[in-house]
Tab-separated table of C-alpha atoms in Angstrom:
chain	number	residue	atom	x	y	z
A	89	MET	CA	5.445	-5.237	0.088
A	90	ILE	CA	7.161	-2.293	1.821
A	91	GLY	CA	5.382	0.138	-0.489
A	92	GLU	CA	2.028	-1.474	0.231
A	93	VAL	CA	2.635	-1.266	3.976
A	94	ARG	CA	3.490	2.435	3.679
A	95	ARG	CA	0.393	3.155	1.609
A	96	GLU	CA	-1.952	1.257	3.921
A	97	ASN	CA	-0.983	2.911	7.184
A	98	PHE	CA	-3.809	2.724	9.730
A	99	LYS	CA	-4.365	3.766	13.315
A	100	LEU	CA	-6.399	1.506	15.580
A	101	GLU	CA	-9.514	3.202	16.928
A	102	PHE	CA	-11.284	1.915	20.021
A	103	ARG	CA	-14.810	3.201	19.564
A	104	SER	CA	-17.923	2.837	21.667
A	105	PHE	CA	-20.862	0.721	20.500
A	106	ASP	CA	-24.399	2.090	20.595
A	107	ASP	CA	-25.973	-1.289	21.422
A	108	VAL	CA	-23.708	-1.981	24.423
A	109	TYR	CA	-25.271	-0.871	27.716
A	110	SER	CA	-23.284	-3.095	30.075
A	111	TRP	CA	-19.904	-4.760	30.057
A	112	LYS	CA	-21.696	-8.086	29.668
A	113	ASP	CA	-23.157	-6.966	26.317
A	114	MET	CA	-19.751	-7.005	24.652
A	115	VAL	CA	-19.040	-9.753	22.119
A	116	PHE	CA	-15.503	-10.901	21.408
A	117	ILE	CA	-14.858	-12.490	18.016
A	118	SER	CA	-11.818	-14.570	17.089
A	119	MET	CA	-11.107	-15.767	13.555
A	120	GLY	CA	-8.567	-18.438	12.669
A	121	ASP	CA	-7.083	-19.548	9.379
A	122	GLN	CA	-4.139	-21.519	8.012
A	123	ALA	CA	-1.895	-21.877	4.957
A	124	HIS	CA	-0.973	-25.523	4.534
A	125	GLY	CA	2.639	-26.319	3.628
A	126	ASN	CA	3.564	-22.791	2.584
A	127	ARG	CA	6.908	-22.781	4.422
A	128	PRO	CA	10.164	-23.994	2.829
A	129	ASN	CA	10.488	-27.015	5.136
A	130	GLY	CA	6.888	-28.127	4.627
A	131	ASN	CA	5.470	-26.585	7.790
A	132	SER	CA	2.219	-24.635	7.813
A	133	THR	CA	1.335	-21.137	8.941
A	134	GLY	CA	-1.482	-20.196	11.275
A	135	GLY	CA	-3.141	-16.828	11.653
A	136	MET	CA	-5.777	-15.363	13.944
A	137	ILE	CA	-7.385	-12.026	14.713
A	138	THR	CA	-9.604	-10.972	17.631
A	139	LEU	CA	-12.212	-8.217	17.494
A	140	ALA	CA	-14.709	-6.580	19.827
A	141	ALA	CA	-18.258	-5.753	18.766
A	142	GLY	CA	-21.767	-5.166	20.042
A	143	PRO	CA	-24.511	-7.812	20.296
A	144	SER	CA	-25.975	-6.776	16.934
A	145	CYS	CA	-23.116	-8.571	15.167
A	146	LEU	CA	-24.618	-11.935	16.156
A	147	ASP	CA	-27.462	-11.376	13.671
A	148	GLY	CA	-25.009	-11.580	10.773
A	149	GLY	CA	-25.432	-8.008	9.617
A	150	VAL	CA	-22.757	-5.403	9.082
A	151	SER	CA	-21.845	-3.810	12.404
A	152	PRO	CA	-18.996	-1.722	13.856
A	153	MET	CA	-16.026	-3.673	15.175
A	154	THR	CA	-12.670	-2.928	16.759
A	155	VAL	CA	-9.466	-4.914	16.280
A	156	LEU	CA	-7.932	-6.014	19.580
A	157	GLY	CA	-5.147	-8.385	18.604
A	158	TRP	CA	-3.712	-10.512	15.832
A	159	LYS	CA	-1.035	-13.129	15.402
A	160	THR	CA	0.636	-15.230	12.738
A	161	TRP	CA	2.902	-18.135	13.624
A	162	LYS	CA	4.323	-21.458	12.531
A	163	LEU	CA	2.112	-24.350	13.558
A	164	ARG	CA	3.765	-26.536	16.166
A	165	ARG	CA	2.889	-29.820	14.507
A	166	ARG	CA	3.502	-30.496	10.839
A	167	ALA	CA	0.082	-30.885	9.251
A	168	ILE	CA	-0.632	-33.658	6.757
A	169	GLY	CA	-3.733	-31.934	5.407
A	170	SER	CA	-5.597	-28.641	5.359
A	171	ASN	CA	-8.173	-29.792	7.928
A	172	ASP	CA	-5.365	-30.769	10.279
A	173	ALA	CA	-3.866	-27.291	10.012
A	174	GLU	CA	-7.291	-25.644	10.380
A	175	VAL	CA	-7.976	-27.460	13.650
A	176	GLN	CA	-4.631	-26.305	15.037
A	177	SER	CA	-5.229	-22.677	14.063
A	178	ILE	CA	-8.784	-22.392	15.407
A	179	LEU	CA	-7.737	-24.146	18.638
A	180	GLU	CA	-5.162	-21.398	19.171
A	181	ALA	CA	-7.750	-18.752	18.255
A	182	GLU	CA	-10.186	-20.202	20.824
A	183	ASP	CA	-7.545	-19.941	23.529
A	184	HIS	CA	-6.915	-16.296	22.630
A	185	ASN	CA	-10.660	-15.620	22.733
A	186	PHE	CA	-10.873	-17.224	26.178
A	187	ARG	CA	-8.024	-15.083	27.510
A	188	THR	CA	-9.577	-11.908	26.101
A	189	ARG	CA	-12.955	-12.592	27.716
A	190	LEU	CA	-11.267	-13.542	30.979
A	191	LEU	CA	-9.316	-10.273	31.046
A	192	TRP	CA	-12.453	-8.273	30.245
A	193	SER	CA	-14.400	-9.933	33.068
A	194	GLU	CA	-11.533	-9.459	35.518
A	195	LEU	CA	-11.340	-5.750	34.684
A	196	HIS	CA	-14.994	-5.417	35.699
A	197	GLY	CA	-14.635	-7.390	38.920
A	198	ALA	CA	-16.482	-10.524	37.839
A	199	GLY	CA	-14.039	-12.758	39.718
A	200	GLY	CA	-14.601	-11.071	43.064
A	201	ARG	CA	-12.002	-11.041	45.809
A	202	ARG	CA	-9.539	-13.902	45.906
A	203	ASP	CA	-9.856	-14.423	49.668
A	204	SER	CA	-13.624	-14.874	49.374
A	205	ARG	CA	-13.360	-17.961	47.191
A	206	THR	CA	-13.931	-21.469	48.446
A	207	PRO	CA	-10.702	-23.197	49.552
A	208	ARG	CA	-9.372	-25.833	47.169
A	209	GLU	CA	-11.728	-24.623	44.480
A	210	ASP	CA	-10.944	-25.740	40.958
A	211	LEU	CA	-9.537	-22.559	39.460
A	212	VAL	CA	-10.079	-23.662	35.844
A	213	SER	CA	-13.755	-24.434	36.434
A	214	ALA	CA	-14.242	-21.151	38.298
A	215	LEU	CA	-12.684	-19.090	35.511
A	216	GLU	CA	-14.610	-20.932	32.799
A	217	LYS	CA	-17.805	-20.165	34.685
A	218	GLN	CA	-16.724	-16.553	34.979
A	219	VAL	CA	-16.114	-16.010	31.251
A	220	LYS	CA	-19.610	-17.272	30.420
A	221	ASP	CA	-20.884	-13.836	31.390
A	222	VAL	CA	-19.240	-12.497	28.212
A	223	ARG	CA	-20.210	-13.911	24.845
A	224	GLY	CA	-17.540	-15.196	22.495
A	225	VAL	CA	-17.643	-16.260	18.843
A	226	LEU	CA	-15.038	-18.415	17.107
A	227	CYS	CA	-15.049	-18.209	13.302
A	228	THR	CA	-13.484	-20.473	10.681
A	229	ASP	CA	-13.762	-20.863	6.915
A	230	SER	CA	-12.969	-24.596	6.997
A	231	ARG	CA	-16.002	-26.776	6.279
A	232	GLY	CA	-14.107	-29.900	7.370
A	233	GLY	CA	-13.014	-28.372	10.664
A	234	TYR	CA	-16.500	-27.026	11.369
A	235	ASP	CA	-18.167	-30.384	10.689
A	236	ALA	CA	-15.603	-32.215	12.826
A	237	VAL	CA	-16.383	-30.056	15.854
A	238	GLU	CA	-20.108	-29.423	15.426
A	239	ARG	CA	-21.632	-32.298	13.460
A	240	ASN	CA	-19.496	-35.409	13.129
A	241	GLU	CA	-19.806	-38.117	15.797
A	242	SER	CA	-17.456	-40.751	14.361
A	243	PRO	CA	-14.451	-41.935	16.420
A	244	LEU	CA	-12.054	-39.589	14.591
A	245	LEU	CA	-14.671	-36.907	13.827
A	246	GLY	CA	-14.176	-37.432	10.114
A	247	LEU	CA	-10.483	-36.513	10.272
A	248	GLY	CA	-7.741	-38.744	8.925
A	249	ASN	CA	-5.177	-37.922	11.594
A	250	MET	CA	-5.463	-39.101	15.198
A	251	ARG	CA	-3.665	-36.065	16.601
A	252	SER	CA	-5.916	-33.621	14.780
A	253	ALA	CA	-8.947	-35.598	15.997
A	254	LEU	CA	-7.722	-35.270	19.592
A	255	GLN	CA	-7.328	-31.523	19.136
A	256	ALA	CA	-10.829	-31.354	17.641
A	257	PHE	CA	-12.187	-33.166	20.728
A	258	GLN	CA	-10.301	-30.684	22.902
A	259	LEU	CA	-11.742	-27.762	20.955
A	260	ARG	CA	-15.276	-29.139	21.237
A	261	ASP	CA	-14.892	-29.508	25.004
A	262	ASN	CA	-13.416	-26.014	25.391
A	263	LEU	CA	-16.263	-24.415	23.457
A	264	GLN	CA	-18.854	-26.166	25.583
A	265	ARG	CA	-17.267	-25.405	28.952
A	266	ALA	CA	-16.419	-21.765	28.184
A	267	GLY	CA	-19.691	-20.962	26.407
A	268	CYS	CA	-18.131	-19.991	23.076
A	269	MET	CA	-19.965	-20.248	19.760
A	270	LEU	CA	-18.385	-21.757	16.620
A	271	ARG	CA	-19.494	-20.192	13.354
A	272	TRP	CA	-18.591	-21.018	9.757
A	273	LEU	CA	-17.808	-18.121	7.426
A	274	ALA	CA	-16.938	-17.893	3.764
A	275	SER	CA	-13.284	-17.121	3.124
A	276	ASP	CA	-14.000	-13.501	2.165
A	277	PHE	CA	-15.647	-12.991	5.588
A	278	ASP	CA	-12.669	-14.482	7.448
A	279	LEU	CA	-10.266	-11.635	8.239
A	280	ALA	CA	-7.574	-14.087	9.360
A	281	ASP	CA	-7.224	-15.103	5.713
A	282	ALA	CA	-5.118	-11.953	5.213
A	283	LEU	CA	-2.583	-13.167	7.788
A	284	THR	CA	-1.794	-16.456	6.052
A	285	LYS	CA	-2.274	-15.940	2.300
A	286	LYS	CA	0.122	-14.197	-0.078
A	287	ARG	CA	-2.284	-13.114	-2.811
A	288	GLU	CA	-3.505	-9.538	-2.764
A	289	GLU	CA	-7.224	-10.327	-2.901
A	290	ALA	CA	-6.952	-12.097	0.470
A	291	ARG	CA	-6.120	-8.746	2.096
A	292	GLN	CA	-9.004	-6.755	0.637
A	293	GLY	CA	-11.393	-7.671	3.437
A	294	LEU	CA	-9.009	-6.684	6.223
A	295	LEU	CA	-8.154	-3.409	4.474
A	296	LYS	CA	-11.840	-2.602	4.066
A	297	MET	CA	-12.479	-3.325	7.749
A	298	LEU	CA	-9.573	-1.112	8.833
A	299	ARG	CA	-10.729	1.733	6.559
A	300	THR	CA	-14.402	1.692	7.532
A	301	GLY	CA	-14.492	0.021	10.956
A	302	PHE	CA	-17.396	-2.235	9.886
A	303	TRP	CA	-17.557	-5.959	9.227
A	304	SER	CA	-19.916	-8.937	9.307
A	305	ILE	CA	-19.796	-12.506	10.643
A	306	LYS	CA	-22.680	-13.848	8.607
A	307	PHE	CA	-23.307	-17.589	8.822
A	308	ASP	CA	-24.525	-19.166	5.586
A	309	PRO	CA	-26.490	-22.402	6.190
A	310	SER	CA	-25.954	-23.411	2.549
A	311	PHE	CA	-22.151	-23.117	2.973
A	312	THR	CA	-21.733	-21.108	-0.226
A	313	SER	CA	-18.072	-20.547	-1.033
A	314	ALA	CA	-16.564	-17.121	-1.633
A	315	LYS	CA	-16.171	-17.697	-5.395
A	316	LYS	CA	-19.825	-18.640	-5.832
A	317	GLY	CA	-20.860	-15.777	-3.588
A	318	LYS	CA	-19.022	-13.259	-5.775
A	319	LYS	CA	-20.712	-14.652	-8.879
A	320	LEU	CA	-24.072	-14.252	-7.139
A	321	GLY	CA	-23.220	-10.694	-6.098
A	322	LYS	CA	-22.807	-11.498	-2.391
A	323	SER	CA	-19.361	-10.063	-1.841
A	324	THR	CA	-18.602	-8.995	1.720
A	325	VAL	CA	-16.756	-5.863	0.629
A	326	ASP	CA	-19.783	-4.729	-1.397
A	327	ALA	CA	-22.074	-5.411	1.575
A	328	VAL	CA	-19.901	-3.224	3.799
A	329	ASP	CA	-19.842	-0.461	1.171
A	330	LYS	CA	-23.630	-0.523	0.869
A	331	TYR	CA	-23.988	-0.327	4.640
A	332	VAL	CA	-21.623	2.632	4.890
A	333	LEU	CA	-23.338	4.426	2.007
A	334	LYS	CA	-26.737	3.761	3.547
A	335	GLY	CA	-25.541	5.483	6.695
A	336	ARG	CA	-24.683	8.508	4.538
A	337	GLY	CA	-28.214	8.753	3.181
A	338	CYS	CA	-28.304	6.139	0.408
A	339	ASP	CA	-30.992	3.509	0.088
A	340	ASP	CA	-30.640	-0.131	-0.919
A	341	GLU	CA	-31.442	0.526	-4.594
A	342	VAL	CA	-27.912	0.328	-5.931
A	343	ASN	CA	-28.278	-0.735	-9.556
A	344	GLY	CA	-25.266	-2.807	-10.474
A	345	PRO	CA	-21.560	-2.627	-9.742
A	346	GLY	CA	-21.055	0.523	-11.830
A	347	GLU	CA	-23.316	2.652	-9.664
A	348	LEU	CA	-21.828	1.072	-6.544
A	349	HIS	CA	-18.321	1.982	-7.741
A	350	LEU	CA	-19.442	5.563	-8.390
A	351	LEU	CA	-20.966	5.728	-4.916
A	352	GLN	CA	-17.743	4.420	-3.415
A	353	ARG	CA	-15.651	7.067	-5.184
A	354	HIS	CA	-18.150	9.955	-4.758
A	355	PRO	CA	-20.411	9.347	-1.755
A	356	PRO	CA	-23.532	11.539	-1.701
A	357	ALA	CA	-23.985	14.184	0.951
A	358	PHE	CA	-27.782	14.609	0.928
A	359	GLY	CA	-29.270	11.219	0.179
A	360	MET	CA	-29.752	8.934	-2.779
A	361	ALA	CA	-32.137	11.244	-4.677
A	362	SER	CA	-29.605	14.056	-4.877
A	363	HIS	CA	-26.985	11.525	-5.936
A	364	ARG	CA	-29.101	10.380	-8.866
A	365	VAL	CA	-29.765	13.981	-9.904
A	366	ARG	CA	-26.032	14.580	-9.756
A	367	LEU	CA	-25.414	11.419	-11.764
A	368	GLY	CA	-27.854	12.536	-14.484
A	369	THR	CA	-26.244	15.972	-14.600
A	370	LEU	CA	-22.795	14.431	-14.986
A	371	ILE	CA	-24.031	12.277	-17.871
A	372	LEU	CA	-25.547	15.279	-19.690
A	373	VAL	CA	-22.418	17.367	-19.182
A	374	GLY	CA	-20.316	14.482	-20.473
A	375	LEU	CA	-22.412	14.188	-23.643
A	376	VAL	CA	-22.151	17.941	-24.310
A	377	LEU	CA	-18.387	17.851	-23.787
A	378	LEU	CA	-18.088	14.948	-26.213
A	379	GLN	CA	-19.966	16.906	-28.890
A	380	ILE	CA	-17.800	19.983	-28.333
A	381	ALA	CA	-14.638	17.893	-28.496
A	382	GLY	CA	-15.799	16.301	-31.752
A	383	PHE	CA	-16.517	19.719	-33.334
A	384	ILE	CA	-13.116	21.074	-32.272
A	385	GLY	CA	-11.422	17.976	-33.659
A	386	GLN	CA	-13.115	18.458	-37.025
A	387	GLU	CA	-12.026	22.110	-37.216
A	388	VAL	CA	-8.435	21.245	-36.332
A	389	ALA	CA	-8.264	18.443	-38.892
A	390	ARG	CA	-9.898	20.431	-41.733
A	391	PRO	CA	-6.628	21.983	-43.188
A	392	TRP	CA	-4.957	18.579	-43.261
A	393	ARG	CA	-7.994	17.032	-44.866
A	394	ASP	CA	-8.086	19.762	-47.553
A	395	ARG	CA	-4.374	19.328	-48.307
A	396	ILE	CA	-4.770	15.579	-48.720
A	397	GLN	CA	-7.719	16.157	-51.041
A	398	GLU	CA	-5.689	18.600	-53.167
A	399	GLN	CA	-2.901	16.047	-53.539
A	400	LYS	CA	-5.417	13.444	-54.638
A	401	ASP	CA	-6.893	15.879	-57.187
A	402	GLU	CA	-3.449	16.674	-58.626
A	403	GLU	CA	-2.642	13.002	-58.985
A	404	SER	CA	-5.945	12.341	-60.730
A	405	SER	CA	-5.504	15.321	-63.156
A	406	ASN	CA	-1.846	14.498	-63.964
A	407	PRO	CA	-1.591	10.749	-64.388
A	408	PRO	CA	1.956	9.363	-64.233
A	409	ASP	CA	3.849	8.974	-67.608
A	410	PRO	CA	6.246	5.995	-67.384
A	411	VAL	CA	7.863	6.772	-70.793
A	412	GLY	CA	8.590	10.371	-69.865
A	413	ALA	CA	9.991	9.289	-66.518
A	414	LEU	CA	12.326	6.834	-68.259
A	415	ARG	CA	13.569	9.530	-70.676
A	416	ALA	CA	14.212	11.934	-67.808
A	417	LEU	CA	16.194	9.242	-66.012
A	418	ARG	CA	18.325	8.632	-69.116
A	419	ARG	CA	19.019	12.354	-69.503
A	420	SER	CA	20.139	12.659	-65.905
A	421	LEU	CA	22.447	9.668	-66.263
A	422	ARG	CA	23.897	11.128	-69.470
A	423	ASN	CA	24.649	14.442	-67.779
A	424	GLU	CA	26.361	12.686	-64.871
A	425	GLU	CA	28.456	10.580	-67.257
A	426	GLY	CA	29.465	13.669	-69.248
A	427	SER	CA	30.658	15.451	-66.146
A	428	THR	CA	32.870	12.504	-65.155
A	429	LYS	CA	34.201	11.719	-68.691
A	430	PRO	CA	38.059	11.294	-68.712
A	431	GLU	CA	40.270	13.713	-70.656
A	432	LYS	CA	41.573	12.718	-74.148
A	433	LYS	CA	45.093	11.392	-74.197
A	434	GLU	CA	47.831	12.057	-76.723
A	435	LYS	CA	48.463	9.859	-79.711
A	436	GLY	CA	50.368	6.735	-78.945
A	437	ALA	CA	49.124	6.561	-75.384
A	438	ALA	CA	47.000	3.701	-74.159
A	439	SER	CA	43.329	4.529	-74.477
A	440	ASP	CA	40.741	3.510	-71.951
A	441	SER	CA	37.381	2.166	-73.002
A	442	PHE	CA	34.391	4.334	-72.313
A	443	VAL	CA	30.668	4.221	-73.033
A	444	ILE	CA	29.363	6.011	-76.121
A	445	TRP	CA	25.777	7.101	-75.712
A	446	PRO	CA	23.496	7.423	-78.717
A	447	GLY	CA	23.748	10.831	-80.342
A	448	GLU	CA	27.330	11.448	-79.181
A	449	SER	CA	30.158	11.909	-81.734
């Protein structure tokens, strides 16, 4: 983990947006996510991230964004289900979005002078009216939490826990009074997923956003999950890469993941046509190099191949003689036995037994 943090070292950049002409054109996006029961004592973890973007992000396309704040924390109430934890996390994310929009409006004087306000005015209502001048978007990847807030009208909003239902009612009321939009995203679009999940693939989206400065909050009416979207070729990371490459002169005709990977590693400098010419040149050069390497390999291996062939020819011309080999073995054993034969002893001494080979006297 420490090595990964050192490798992925980023600096936050606060850039200007081309489609923002007034401070009221800014859009503040907050994403919330949870990890149910991932703590040793059974508690859950919540995570959220807040970004700033231009109004073009509301169309669902890839647009430039800037990270403003993030947070990961232990949920206050122990959740009995994933929807319960999701409601808690997005409720906290909505509050952070409200505070960000309130601060932005106060910096631009939307609240006016304090002494000019009506006495005994409800401060909460006045501030909620004030933040409506700035658009806010709350994003979640929980289908159950989204349906509970936006669609369900049952007494408990389709949730099994009374406390989570009360928080869902609170969230629904806050969104309506503060003018915030709730939007469902697939898990690979939700950047807060990187703040609660341990697996490496959950961090790929956040790393891509920090590297490029572009992201998307695309709402899918069919509620297609991230796994199905990847099978259909609708990965968010690939969409961001195509957008960045298009800004460098590429068109939308990216044929398959192989060409996309090549474009990611070697982005073209003068448009897609020059890239394809370069790609064809690289293929031709690669084929020529393969032929040259094969010819050199044959020349290097020729002496070894000739030596092996000579050995095979010698073996075929001189077949092995088992009888001659046996006679040679007997002669060698006889010579060894003769060299180690004991000396003759005098008469009357005890004689040792020894082997008499055929032909010996």
